Amino acid sequence: MENLTAKKCIPCSIGAPTLEPDEIKEYHKSLQDDWKVIDNKKIEKTYKFKNFKEALDFTNKVGNLAEEEGHHPDIYLSWGKVVLQLWTHKIGGLHQNDFILAAKIDEIER
């Protein structure tokens, strides 16, 4: 599979097809091991930090990347922890964009 970090998220429209389970498995192999696939509809990862400030700094970096890509995760921020969920809301499931953004998030310096 191609390097996901070399790709750019592309806008998709309502009614675009969601990824099939076999496609999700292939894209999932391209991510770091700690991303979880939830019901073949979302991917999720928990990041741990020493304190709230580090978690907030990471959240802001994710936010900046999301704006650059035009694709936005759901973010849960708490003391020393950030949980990210990705899925394409417009289509109610997973799209290639979710895996592109996940791969790029994993490259953010922490």
PDB file of N, CA and C in Angstrom:
ATOM      1  N   MET A   1       0.844  -1.184   0.000  1.00  0.00           N
ATOM      2  CA  MET A   1       0.000   0.000   0.000  1.00  0.00           C
ATOM      3  C   MET A   1       0.884   1.240   0.000  1.00  0.00           C
ATOM      4  N   GLU A   2       0.401   2.266  -0.666  1.00  0.00           N
ATOM      5  CA  GLU A   2       1.145   3.524  -0.759  1.00  0.00           C
ATOM      6  C   GLU A   2       1.355   4.136   0.620  1.00  0.00           C
ATOM      7  N   ASN A   3       2.363   4.994   0.700  1.00  0.00           N
ATOM      8  CA  ASN A   3       2.618   5.729   1.931  1.00  0.00           C
ATOM      9  C   ASN A   3       1.484   6.735   2.146  1.00  0.00           C
ATOM     10  N   LEU A   4       0.712   6.536   3.182  1.00  0.00           N
ATOM     11  CA  LEU A   4      -0.441   7.401   3.429  1.00  0.00           C
ATOM     12  C   LEU A   4      -0.042   8.838   3.734  1.00  0.00           C
ATOM     13  N   THR A   5       1.122   9.032   4.336  1.00  0.00           N
ATOM     14  CA  THR A   5       1.531  10.393   4.686  1.00  0.00           C
ATOM     15  C   THR A   5       1.885  11.224   3.459  1.00  0.00           C
ATOM     16  N   ALA A   6       2.087  10.583   2.319  1.00  0.00           N
ATOM     17  CA  ALA A   6       2.380  11.310   1.086  1.00  0.00           C
ATOM     18  C   ALA A   6       1.105  11.776   0.387  1.00  0.00           C
ATOM     19  N   LYS A   7      -0.044  11.322   0.888  1.00  0.00           N
ATOM     20  CA  LYS A   7      -1.322  11.683   0.268  1.00  0.00           C
ATOM     21  C   LYS A   7      -1.941  12.876   0.973  1.00  0.00           C
ATOM     22  N   LYS A   8      -2.920  13.457   0.333  1.00  0.00           N
ATOM     23  CA  LYS A   8      -3.669  14.590   0.887  1.00  0.00           C
ATOM     24  C   LYS A   8      -5.133  14.180   1.007  1.00  0.00           C
ATOM     25  N   CYS A   9      -5.775  14.568   2.083  1.00  0.00           N
ATOM     26  CA  CYS A   9      -7.207  14.306   2.230  1.00  0.00           C
ATOM     27  C   CYS A   9      -7.950  15.069   1.135  1.00  0.00           C
ATOM     28  N   ILE A  10      -8.902  14.395   0.532  1.00  0.00           N
ATOM     29  CA  ILE A  10      -9.707  15.025  -0.515  1.00  0.00           C
ATOM     30  C   ILE A  10     -11.155  15.075  -0.042  1.00  0.00           C
ATOM     31  N   PRO A  11     -11.838  16.168  -0.302  1.00  0.00           N
ATOM     32  CA  PRO A  11     -13.232  16.262   0.138  1.00  0.00           C
ATOM     33  C   PRO A  11     -14.078  15.155  -0.496  1.00  0.00           C
ATOM     34  N   CYS A  12     -14.936  14.559   0.303  1.00  0.00           N
ATOM     35  CA  CYS A  12     -15.867  13.590  -0.269  1.00  0.00           C
ATOM     36  C   CYS A  12     -17.279  14.125  -0.041  1.00  0.00           C
ATOM     37  N   SER A  13     -18.198  13.637  -0.829  1.00  0.00           N
ATOM     38  CA  SER A  13     -19.559  14.155  -0.743  1.00  0.00           C
ATOM     39  C   SER A  13     -20.484  13.131  -0.108  1.00  0.00           C
ATOM     40  N   ILE A  14     -21.603  13.614   0.360  1.00  0.00           N
ATOM     41  CA  ILE A  14     -22.626  12.754   0.942  1.00  0.00           C
ATOM     42  C   ILE A  14     -22.969  11.682  -0.087  1.00  0.00           C
ATOM     43  N   GLY A  15     -23.045  10.456   0.384  1.00  0.00           N
ATOM     44  CA  GLY A  15     -23.369   9.350  -0.510  1.00  0.00           C
ATOM     45  C   GLY A  15     -22.151   8.628  -1.066  1.00  0.00           C
ATOM     46  N   ALA A  16     -20.946   9.177  -0.827  1.00  0.00           N
ATOM     47  CA  ALA A  16     -19.735   8.468  -1.260  1.00  0.00           C
ATOM     48  C   ALA A  16     -19.668   7.139  -0.503  1.00  0.00           C
ATOM     49  N   PRO A  17     -19.123   6.107  -1.116  1.00  0.00           N
ATOM     50  CA  PRO A  17     -19.091   4.801  -0.447  1.00  0.00           C
ATOM     51  C   PRO A  17     -18.106   4.772   0.716  1.00  0.00           C
ATOM     52  N   THR A  18     -18.474   4.053   1.758  1.00  0.00           N
ATOM     53  CA  THR A  18     -17.553   3.813   2.859  1.00  0.00           C
ATOM     54  C   THR A  18     -16.633   2.660   2.456  1.00  0.00           C
ATOM     55  N   LEU A  19     -15.529   2.545   3.161  1.00  0.00           N
ATOM     56  CA  LEU A  19     -14.598   1.460   2.875  1.00  0.00           C
ATOM     57  C   LEU A  19     -15.209   0.116   3.269  1.00  0.00           C
ATOM     58  N   GLU A  20     -14.915  -0.895   2.482  1.00  0.00           N
ATOM     59  CA  GLU A  20     -15.336  -2.261   2.775  1.00  0.00           C
ATOM     60  C   GLU A  20     -14.411  -2.846   3.845  1.00  0.00           C
ATOM     61  N   PRO A  21     -14.861  -3.860   4.607  1.00  0.00           N
ATOM     62  CA  PRO A  21     -14.020  -4.445   5.663  1.00  0.00           C
ATOM     63  C   PRO A  21     -12.630  -4.869   5.194  1.00  0.00           C
ATOM     64  N   ASP A  22     -12.506  -5.443   4.005  1.00  0.00           N
ATOM     65  CA  ASP A  22     -11.181  -5.856   3.528  1.00  0.00           C
ATOM     66  C   ASP A  22     -10.298  -4.642   3.218  1.00  0.00           C
ATOM     67  N   GLU A  23     -10.894  -3.559   2.746  1.00  0.00           N
ATOM     68  CA  GLU A  23     -10.139  -2.323   2.512  1.00  0.00           C
ATOM     69  C   GLU A  23      -9.682  -1.722   3.839  1.00  0.00           C
ATOM     70  N   ILE A  24     -10.555  -1.754   4.838  1.00  0.00           N
ATOM     71  CA  ILE A  24     -10.209  -1.232   6.165  1.00  0.00           C
ATOM     72  C   ILE A  24      -9.021  -2.001   6.724  1.00  0.00           C
ATOM     73  N   LYS A  25      -9.022  -3.315   6.591  1.00  0.00           N
ATOM     74  CA  LYS A  25      -7.903  -4.136   7.087  1.00  0.00           C
ATOM     75  C   LYS A  25      -6.592  -3.742   6.423  1.00  0.00           C
ATOM     76  N   GLU A  26      -6.635  -3.506   5.121  1.00  0.00           N
ATOM     77  CA  GLU A  26      -5.414  -3.126   4.401  1.00  0.00           C
ATOM     78  C   GLU A  26      -4.903  -1.756   4.853  1.00  0.00           C
ATOM     79  N   TYR A  27      -5.794  -0.783   4.950  1.00  0.00           N
ATOM     80  CA  TYR A  27      -5.377   0.543   5.422  1.00  0.00           C
ATOM     81  C   TYR A  27      -4.882   0.478   6.872  1.00  0.00           C
ATOM     82  N   HIS A  28      -5.548  -0.317   7.687  1.00  0.00           N
ATOM     83  CA  HIS A  28      -5.177  -0.437   9.101  1.00  0.00           C
ATOM     84  C   HIS A  28      -3.746  -0.944   9.239  1.00  0.00           C
ATOM     85  N   LYS A  29      -3.309  -1.804   8.356  1.00  0.00           N
ATOM     86  CA  LYS A  29      -1.936  -2.327   8.382  1.00  0.00           C
ATOM     87  C   LYS A  29      -0.910  -1.214   8.188  1.00  0.00           C
ATOM     88  N   SER A  30      -1.299  -0.124   7.569  1.00  0.00           N
ATOM     89  CA  SER A  30      -0.386   0.989   7.302  1.00  0.00           C
ATOM     90  C   SER A  30      -0.219   1.916   8.504  1.00  0.00           C
ATOM     91  N   LEU A  31      -1.036   1.731   9.530  1.00  0.00           N
ATOM     92  CA  LEU A  31      -0.984   2.584  10.717  1.00  0.00           C
ATOM     93  C   LEU A  31      -0.164   1.926  11.816  1.00  0.00           C
ATOM     94  N   GLN A  32       0.217   2.733  12.808  1.00  0.00           N
ATOM     95  CA  GLN A  32       0.873   2.165  13.979  1.00  0.00           C
ATOM     96  C   GLN A  32      -0.104   1.218  14.675  1.00  0.00           C
ATOM     97  N   ASP A  33       0.455   0.240  15.373  1.00  0.00           N
ATOM     98  CA  ASP A  33      -0.339  -0.848  15.958  1.00  0.00           C
ATOM     99  C   ASP A  33      -1.431  -0.418  16.928  1.00  0.00           C
ATOM    100  N   ASP A  34      -1.305   0.722  17.549  1.00  0.00           N
ATOM    101  CA  ASP A  34      -2.251   1.071  18.605  1.00  0.00           C
ATOM    102  C   ASP A  34      -3.520   1.761  18.122  1.00  0.00           C
ATOM    103  N   TRP A  35      -3.719   1.884  16.830  1.00  0.00           N
ATOM    104  CA  TRP A  35      -5.005   2.357  16.309  1.00  0.00           C
ATOM    105  C   TRP A  35      -5.981   1.186  16.340  1.00  0.00           C
ATOM    106  N   LYS A  36      -7.179   1.425  16.861  1.00  0.00           N
ATOM    107  CA  LYS A  36      -8.213   0.393  16.927  1.00  0.00           C
ATOM    108  C   LYS A  36      -9.294   0.691  15.899  1.00  0.00           C
ATOM    109  N   VAL A  37      -9.775  -0.353  15.257  1.00  0.00           N
ATOM    110  CA  VAL A  37     -10.923  -0.220  14.368  1.00  0.00           C
ATOM    111  C   VAL A  37     -12.156  -0.563  15.190  1.00  0.00           C
ATOM    112  N   ILE A  38     -13.135   0.317  15.191  1.00  0.00           N
ATOM    113  CA  ILE A  38     -14.351   0.126  15.973  1.00  0.00           C
ATOM    114  C   ILE A  38     -15.516  -0.115  15.016  1.00  0.00           C
ATOM    115  N   ASP A  39     -16.046  -1.343  15.052  1.00  0.00           N
ATOM    116  CA  ASP A  39     -17.226  -1.733  14.257  1.00  0.00           C
ATOM    117  C   ASP A  39     -17.096  -1.411  12.764  1.00  0.00           C
ATOM    118  N   ASN A  40     -15.869  -1.383  12.251  1.00  0.00           N
ATOM    119  CA  ASN A  40     -15.620  -1.032  10.848  1.00  0.00           C
ATOM    120  C   ASN A  40     -16.230   0.317  10.462  1.00  0.00           C
ATOM    121  N   LYS A  41     -16.417   1.201  11.467  1.00  0.00           N
ATOM    122  CA  LYS A  41     -17.009   2.514  11.218  1.00  0.00           C
ATOM    123  C   LYS A  41     -16.119   3.665  11.680  1.00  0.00           C
ATOM    124  N   LYS A  42     -15.203   3.381  12.627  1.00  0.00           N
ATOM    125  CA  LYS A  42     -14.338   4.424  13.180  1.00  0.00           C
ATOM    126  C   LYS A  42     -12.971   3.815  13.475  1.00  0.00           C
ATOM    127  N   ILE A  43     -11.970   4.694  13.567  1.00  0.00           N
ATOM    128  CA  ILE A  43     -10.689   4.293  14.124  1.00  0.00           C
ATOM    129  C   ILE A  43     -10.411   5.195  15.318  1.00  0.00           C
ATOM    130  N   GLU A  44      -9.707   4.644  16.305  1.00  0.00           N
ATOM    131  CA  GLU A  44      -9.490   5.371  17.552  1.00  0.00           C
ATOM    132  C   GLU A  44      -8.099   5.061  18.094  1.00  0.00           C
ATOM    133  N   LYS A  45      -7.516   6.075  18.699  1.00  0.00           N
ATOM    134  CA  LYS A  45      -6.221   5.899  19.348  1.00  0.00           C
ATOM    135  C   LYS A  45      -6.152   6.781  20.584  1.00  0.00           C
ATOM    136  N   THR A  46      -5.510   6.255  21.627  1.00  0.00           N
ATOM    137  CA  THR A  46      -5.277   7.004  22.860  1.00  0.00           C
ATOM    138  C   THR A  46      -3.790   7.322  22.969  1.00  0.00           C
ATOM    139  N   TYR A  47      -3.485   8.580  23.184  1.00  0.00           N
ATOM    140  CA  TYR A  47      -2.117   9.040  23.380  1.00  0.00           C
ATOM    141  C   TYR A  47      -1.964   9.435  24.846  1.00  0.00           C
ATOM    142  N   LYS A  48      -0.854   9.052  25.458  1.00  0.00           N
ATOM    143  CA  LYS A  48      -0.587   9.371  26.870  1.00  0.00           C
ATOM    144  C   LYS A  48       0.529  10.408  26.959  1.00  0.00           C
ATOM    145  N   PHE A  49       0.394  11.303  27.953  1.00  0.00           N
ATOM    146  CA  PHE A  49       1.354  12.385  28.154  1.00  0.00           C
ATOM    147  C   PHE A  49       1.676  12.518  29.638  1.00  0.00           C
ATOM    148  N   LYS A  50       2.745  13.275  29.938  1.00  0.00           N
ATOM    149  CA  LYS A  50       3.156  13.477  31.326  1.00  0.00           C
ATOM    150  C   LYS A  50       2.201  14.375  32.103  1.00  0.00           C
ATOM    151  N   ASN A  51       1.534  15.289  31.377  1.00  0.00           N
ATOM    152  CA  ASN A  51       0.700  16.266  32.067  1.00  0.00           C
ATOM    153  C   ASN A  51      -0.319  16.864  31.095  1.00  0.00           C
ATOM    154  N   PHE A  52      -1.119  17.772  31.593  1.00  0.00           N
ATOM    155  CA  PHE A  52      -2.164  18.387  30.777  1.00  0.00           C
ATOM    156  C   PHE A  52      -1.568  19.267  29.676  1.00  0.00           C
ATOM    157  N   LYS A  53      -0.515  20.018  30.006  1.00  0.00           N
ATOM    158  CA  LYS A  53       0.067  20.931  29.014  1.00  0.00           C
ATOM    159  C   LYS A  53       0.568  20.168  27.795  1.00  0.00           C
ATOM    160  N   GLU A  54       1.263  19.051  27.996  1.00  0.00           N
ATOM    161  CA  GLU A  54       1.755  18.269  26.863  1.00  0.00           C
ATOM    162  C   GLU A  54       0.583  17.726  26.033  1.00  0.00           C
ATOM    163  N   ALA A  55      -0.458  17.292  26.714  1.00  0.00           N
ATOM    164  CA  ALA A  55      -1.640  16.789  26.003  1.00  0.00           C
ATOM    165  C   ALA A  55      -2.297  17.913  25.200  1.00  0.00           C
ATOM    166  N   LEU A  56      -2.378  19.089  25.789  1.00  0.00           N
ATOM    167  CA  LEU A  56      -2.968  20.235  25.099  1.00  0.00           C
ATOM    168  C   LEU A  56      -2.117  20.663  23.903  1.00  0.00           C
ATOM    169  N   ASP A  57      -0.797  20.686  24.077  1.00  0.00           N
ATOM    170  CA  ASP A  57       0.097  21.040  22.961  1.00  0.00           C
ATOM    171  C   ASP A  57      -0.098  20.073  21.795  1.00  0.00           C
ATOM    172  N   PHE A  58      -0.188  18.785  22.092  1.00  0.00           N
ATOM    173  CA  PHE A  58      -0.408  17.784  21.058  1.00  0.00           C
ATOM    174  C   PHE A  58      -1.766  18.010  20.385  1.00  0.00           C
ATOM    175  N   THR A  59      -2.781  18.297  21.181  1.00  0.00           N
ATOM    176  CA  THR A  59      -4.120  18.545  20.646  1.00  0.00           C
ATOM    177  C   THR A  59      -4.094  19.721  19.673  1.00  0.00           C
ATOM    178  N   ASN A  60      -3.370  20.771  20.023  1.00  0.00           N
ATOM    179  CA  ASN A  60      -3.265  21.930  19.134  1.00  0.00           C
ATOM    180  C   ASN A  60      -2.548  21.581  17.837  1.00  0.00           C
ATOM    181  N   LYS A  61      -1.530  20.738  17.910  1.00  0.00           N
ATOM    182  CA  LYS A  61      -0.831  20.299  16.693  1.00  0.00           C
ATOM    183  C   LYS A  61      -1.771  19.471  15.819  1.00  0.00           C
ATOM    184  N   VAL A  62      -2.559  18.600  16.443  1.00  0.00           N
ATOM    185  CA  VAL A  62      -3.537  17.806  15.693  1.00  0.00           C
ATOM    186  C   VAL A  62      -4.550  18.739  15.030  1.00  0.00           C
ATOM    187  N   GLY A  63      -4.994  19.749  15.778  1.00  0.00           N
ATOM    188  CA  GLY A  63      -5.947  20.716  15.228  1.00  0.00           C
ATOM    189  C   GLY A  63      -5.393  21.458  14.021  1.00  0.00           C
ATOM    190  N   ASN A  64      -4.131  21.857  14.089  1.00  0.00           N
ATOM    191  CA  ASN A  64      -3.507  22.551  12.958  1.00  0.00           C
ATOM    192  C   ASN A  64      -3.406  21.631  11.744  1.00  0.00           C
ATOM    193  N   LEU A  65      -3.016  20.391  11.975  1.00  0.00           N
ATOM    194  CA  LEU A  65      -2.943  19.422  10.878  1.00  0.00           C
ATOM    195  C   LEU A  65      -4.325  19.181  10.279  1.00  0.00           C
ATOM    196  N   ALA A  66      -5.323  19.047  11.128  1.00  0.00           N
ATOM    197  CA  ALA A  66      -6.691  18.817  10.657  1.00  0.00           C
ATOM    198  C   ALA A  66      -7.161  19.968   9.766  1.00  0.00           C
ATOM    199  N   GLU A  67      -6.830  21.177  10.136  1.00  0.00           N
ATOM    200  CA  GLU A  67      -7.194  22.331   9.314  1.00  0.00           C
ATOM    201  C   GLU A  67      -6.473  22.291   7.969  1.00  0.00           C
ATOM    202  N   GLU A  68      -5.189  21.933   7.984  1.00  0.00           N
ATOM    203  CA  GLU A  68      -4.427  21.830   6.728  1.00  0.00           C
ATOM    204  C   GLU A  68      -5.040  20.773   5.805  1.00  0.00           C
ATOM    205  N   GLU A  69      -5.476  19.661   6.380  1.00  0.00           N
ATOM    206  CA  GLU A  69      -6.007  18.550   5.600  1.00  0.00           C
ATOM    207  C   GLU A  69      -7.493  18.715   5.275  1.00  0.00           C
ATOM    208  N   GLY A  70      -8.175  19.589   5.996  1.00  0.00           N
ATOM    209  CA  GLY A  70      -9.613  19.748   5.785  1.00  0.00           C
ATOM    210  C   GLY A  70     -10.394  18.529   6.247  1.00  0.00           C
ATOM    211  N   HIS A  71      -9.850  17.839   7.230  1.00  0.00           N
ATOM    212  CA  HIS A  71     -10.495  16.629   7.764  1.00  0.00           C
ATOM    213  C   HIS A  71     -10.253  16.631   9.269  1.00  0.00           C
ATOM    214  N   HIS A  72     -11.306  16.478  10.060  1.00  0.00           N
ATOM    215  CA  HIS A  72     -11.200  16.765  11.483  1.00  0.00           C
ATOM    216  C   HIS A  72     -11.609  15.575  12.355  1.00  0.00           C
ATOM    217  N   PRO A  73     -10.758  15.225  13.335  1.00  0.00           N
ATOM    218  CA  PRO A  73     -11.090  14.144  14.250  1.00  0.00           C
ATOM    219  C   PRO A  73     -11.983  14.635  15.385  1.00  0.00           C
ATOM    220  N   ASP A  74     -12.614  13.697  16.050  1.00  0.00           N
ATOM    221  CA  ASP A  74     -13.227  13.994  17.336  1.00  0.00           C
ATOM    222  C   ASP A  74     -12.102  13.852  18.354  1.00  0.00           C
ATOM    223  N   ILE A  75     -11.978  14.838  19.244  1.00  0.00           N
ATOM    224  CA  ILE A  75     -10.863  14.869  20.185  1.00  0.00           C
ATOM    225  C   ILE A  75     -11.397  14.927  21.606  1.00  0.00           C
ATOM    226  N   TYR A  76     -10.878  14.017  22.458  1.00  0.00           N
ATOM    227  CA  TYR A  76     -11.171  14.039  23.886  1.00  0.00           C
ATOM    228  C   TYR A  76      -9.854  14.348  24.588  1.00  0.00           C
ATOM    229  N   LEU A  77      -9.801  15.472  25.282  1.00  0.00           N
ATOM    230  CA  LEU A  77      -8.597  15.923  25.979  1.00  0.00           C
ATOM    231  C   LEU A  77      -8.834  15.865  27.471  1.00  0.00           C
ATOM    232  N   SER A  78      -7.912  15.227  28.186  1.00  0.00           N
ATOM    233  CA  SER A  78      -7.973  15.214  29.649  1.00  0.00           C
ATOM    234  C   SER A  78      -6.543  15.265  30.178  1.00  0.00           C
ATOM    235  N   TRP A  79      -6.392  15.231  31.478  1.00  0.00           N
ATOM    236  CA  TRP A  79      -5.058  15.325  32.072  1.00  0.00           C
ATOM    237  C   TRP A  79      -4.219  14.137  31.610  1.00  0.00           C
ATOM    238  N   GLY A  80      -3.166  14.436  30.844  1.00  0.00           N
ATOM    239  CA  GLY A  80      -2.222  13.416  30.427  1.00  0.00           C
ATOM    240  C   GLY A  80      -2.721  12.450  29.366  1.00  0.00           C
ATOM    241  N   LYS A  81      -3.835  12.782  28.723  1.00  0.00           N
ATOM    242  CA  LYS A  81      -4.386  11.845  27.751  1.00  0.00           C
ATOM    243  C   LYS A  81      -5.156  12.592  26.671  1.00  0.00           C
ATOM    244  N   VAL A  82      -5.006  12.089  25.433  1.00  0.00           N
ATOM    245  CA  VAL A  82      -5.790  12.572  24.300  1.00  0.00           C
ATOM    246  C   VAL A  82      -6.309  11.340  23.572  1.00  0.00           C
ATOM    247  N   VAL A  83      -7.626  11.292  23.368  1.00  0.00           N
ATOM    248  CA  VAL A  83      -8.238  10.208  22.604  1.00  0.00           C
ATOM    249  C   VAL A  83      -8.755  10.812  21.304  1.00  0.00           C
ATOM    250  N   LEU A  84      -8.357  10.222  20.189  1.00  0.00           N
ATOM    251  CA  LEU A  84      -8.792  10.680  18.878  1.00  0.00           C
ATOM    252  C   LEU A  84      -9.663   9.622  18.232  1.00  0.00           C
ATOM    253  N   GLN A  85     -10.761  10.053  17.652  1.00  0.00           N
ATOM    254  CA  GLN A  85     -11.605   9.179  16.838  1.00  0.00           C
ATOM    255  C   GLN A  85     -11.728   9.800  15.464  1.00  0.00           C
ATOM    256  N   LEU A  86     -11.578   8.959  14.466  1.00  0.00           N
ATOM    257  CA  LEU A  86     -11.689   9.400  13.080  1.00  0.00           C
ATOM    258  C   LEU A  86     -12.721   8.566  12.348  1.00  0.00           C
ATOM    259  N   TRP A  87     -13.567   9.244  11.634  1.00  0.00           N
ATOM    260  CA  TRP A  87     -14.476   8.651  10.660  1.00  0.00           C
ATOM    261  C   TRP A  87     -15.009   9.810   9.849  1.00  0.00           C
ATOM    262  N   THR A  88     -15.547   9.501   8.702  1.00  0.00           N
ATOM    263  CA  THR A  88     -16.039  10.562   7.834  1.00  0.00           C
ATOM    264  C   THR A  88     -17.528  10.737   8.111  1.00  0.00           C
ATOM    265  N   HIS A  89     -17.846  11.802   8.795  1.00  0.00           N
ATOM    266  CA  HIS A  89     -19.208  12.057   9.249  1.00  0.00           C
ATOM    267  C   HIS A  89     -20.204  12.104   8.092  1.00  0.00           C
ATOM    268  N   LYS A  90     -19.797  12.712   6.970  1.00  0.00           N
ATOM    269  CA  LYS A  90     -20.699  12.857   5.820  1.00  0.00           C
ATOM    270  C   LYS A  90     -21.218  11.524   5.302  1.00  0.00           C
ATOM    271  N   ILE A  91     -20.397  10.479   5.429  1.00  0.00           N
ATOM    272  CA  ILE A  91     -20.794   9.180   4.882  1.00  0.00           C
ATOM    273  C   ILE A  91     -21.072   8.147   5.970  1.00  0.00           C
ATOM    274  N   GLY A  92     -20.889   8.544   7.224  1.00  0.00           N
ATOM    275  CA  GLY A  92     -21.210   7.663   8.343  1.00  0.00           C
ATOM    276  C   GLY A  92     -20.315   6.437   8.456  1.00  0.00           C
ATOM    277  N   GLY A  93     -19.064   6.578   8.057  1.00  0.00           N
ATOM    278  CA  GLY A  93     -18.147   5.452   8.141  1.00  0.00           C
ATOM    279  C   GLY A  93     -16.742   5.859   7.745  1.00  0.00           C
ATOM    280  N   LEU A  94     -15.926   4.862   7.456  1.00  0.00           N
ATOM    281  CA  LEU A  94     -14.525   5.101   7.154  1.00  0.00           C
ATOM    282  C   LEU A  94     -14.278   5.354   5.668  1.00  0.00           C
ATOM    283  N   HIS A  95     -13.360   6.280   5.436  1.00  0.00           N
ATOM    284  CA  HIS A  95     -12.926   6.670   4.094  1.00  0.00           C
ATOM    285  C   HIS A  95     -11.396   6.694   4.131  1.00  0.00           C
ATOM    286  N   GLN A  96     -10.770   6.669   2.981  1.00  0.00           N
ATOM    287  CA  GLN A  96      -9.312   6.747   2.910  1.00  0.00           C
ATOM    288  C   GLN A  96      -8.781   7.957   3.687  1.00  0.00           C
ATOM    289  N   ASN A  97      -9.507   9.065   3.682  1.00  0.00           N
ATOM    290  CA  ASN A  97      -9.081  10.270   4.395  1.00  0.00           C
ATOM    291  C   ASN A  97      -8.800  10.008   5.871  1.00  0.00           C
ATOM    292  N   ASP A  98      -9.596   9.144   6.492  1.00  0.00           N
ATOM    293  CA  ASP A  98      -9.417   8.866   7.914  1.00  0.00           C
ATOM    294  C   ASP A  98      -8.056   8.232   8.173  1.00  0.00           C
ATOM    295  N   PHE A  99      -7.642   7.351   7.300  1.00  0.00           N
ATOM    296  CA  PHE A  99      -6.361   6.678   7.457  1.00  0.00           C
ATOM    297  C   PHE A  99      -5.195   7.593   7.087  1.00  0.00           C
ATOM    298  N   ILE A 100      -5.405   8.465   6.116  1.00  0.00           N
ATOM    299  CA  ILE A 100      -4.374   9.454   5.775  1.00  0.00           C
ATOM    300  C   ILE A 100      -4.111  10.352   6.979  1.00  0.00           C
ATOM    301  N   LEU A 101      -5.178  10.884   7.567  1.00  0.00           N
ATOM    302  CA  LEU A 101      -5.010  11.773   8.715  1.00  0.00           C
ATOM    303  C   LEU A 101      -4.403  11.030   9.899  1.00  0.00           C
ATOM    304  N   ALA A 102      -4.823   9.805  10.147  1.00  0.00           N
ATOM    305  CA  ALA A 102      -4.263   9.023  11.253  1.00  0.00           C
ATOM    306  C   ALA A 102      -2.759   8.836  11.082  1.00  0.00           C
ATOM    307  N   ALA A 103      -2.325   8.500   9.876  1.00  0.00           N
ATOM    308  CA  ALA A 103      -0.901   8.302   9.612  1.00  0.00           C
ATOM    309  C   ALA A 103      -0.132   9.598   9.833  1.00  0.00           C
ATOM    310  N   LYS A 104      -0.697  10.711   9.418  1.00  0.00           N
ATOM    311  CA  LYS A 104      -0.028  12.002   9.600  1.00  0.00           C
ATOM    312  C   LYS A 104       0.003  12.418  11.075  1.00  0.00           C
ATOM    313  N   ILE A 105      -1.051  12.106  11.804  1.00  0.00           N
ATOM    314  CA  ILE A 105      -1.071  12.418  13.239  1.00  0.00           C
ATOM    315  C   ILE A 105       0.051  11.668  13.955  1.00  0.00           C
ATOM    316  N   ASP A 106       0.269  10.425  13.567  1.00  0.00           N
ATOM    317  CA  ASP A 106       1.317   9.636  14.208  1.00  0.00           C
ATOM    318  C   ASP A 106       2.715  10.199  13.953  1.00  0.00           C
ATOM    319  N   GLU A 107       2.862  11.063  12.971  1.00  0.00           N
ATOM    320  CA  GLU A 107       4.164  11.678  12.694  1.00  0.00           C
ATOM    321  C   GLU A 107       4.374  12.983  13.443  1.00  0.00           C
ATOM    322  N   ILE A 108       3.352  13.459  14.131  1.00  0.00           N
ATOM    323  CA  ILE A 108       3.495  14.719  14.886  1.00  0.00           C
ATOM    324  C   ILE A 108       4.496  14.506  16.016  1.00  0.00           C
ATOM    325  N   GLU A 109       5.439  15.418  16.104  1.00  0.00           N
ATOM    326  CA  GLU A 109       6.441  15.344  17.171  1.00  0.00           C
ATOM    327  C   GLU A 109       5.779  15.630  18.511  1.00  0.00           C
ATOM    328  N   ARG A 110       6.055  14.746  19.470  1.00  0.00           N
ATOM    329  CA  ARG A 110       5.444  14.915  20.795  1.00  0.00           C
ATOM    330  C   ARG A 110       6.479  15.206  21.826  1.00  0.00           C
TER     331      ARG A 110
END
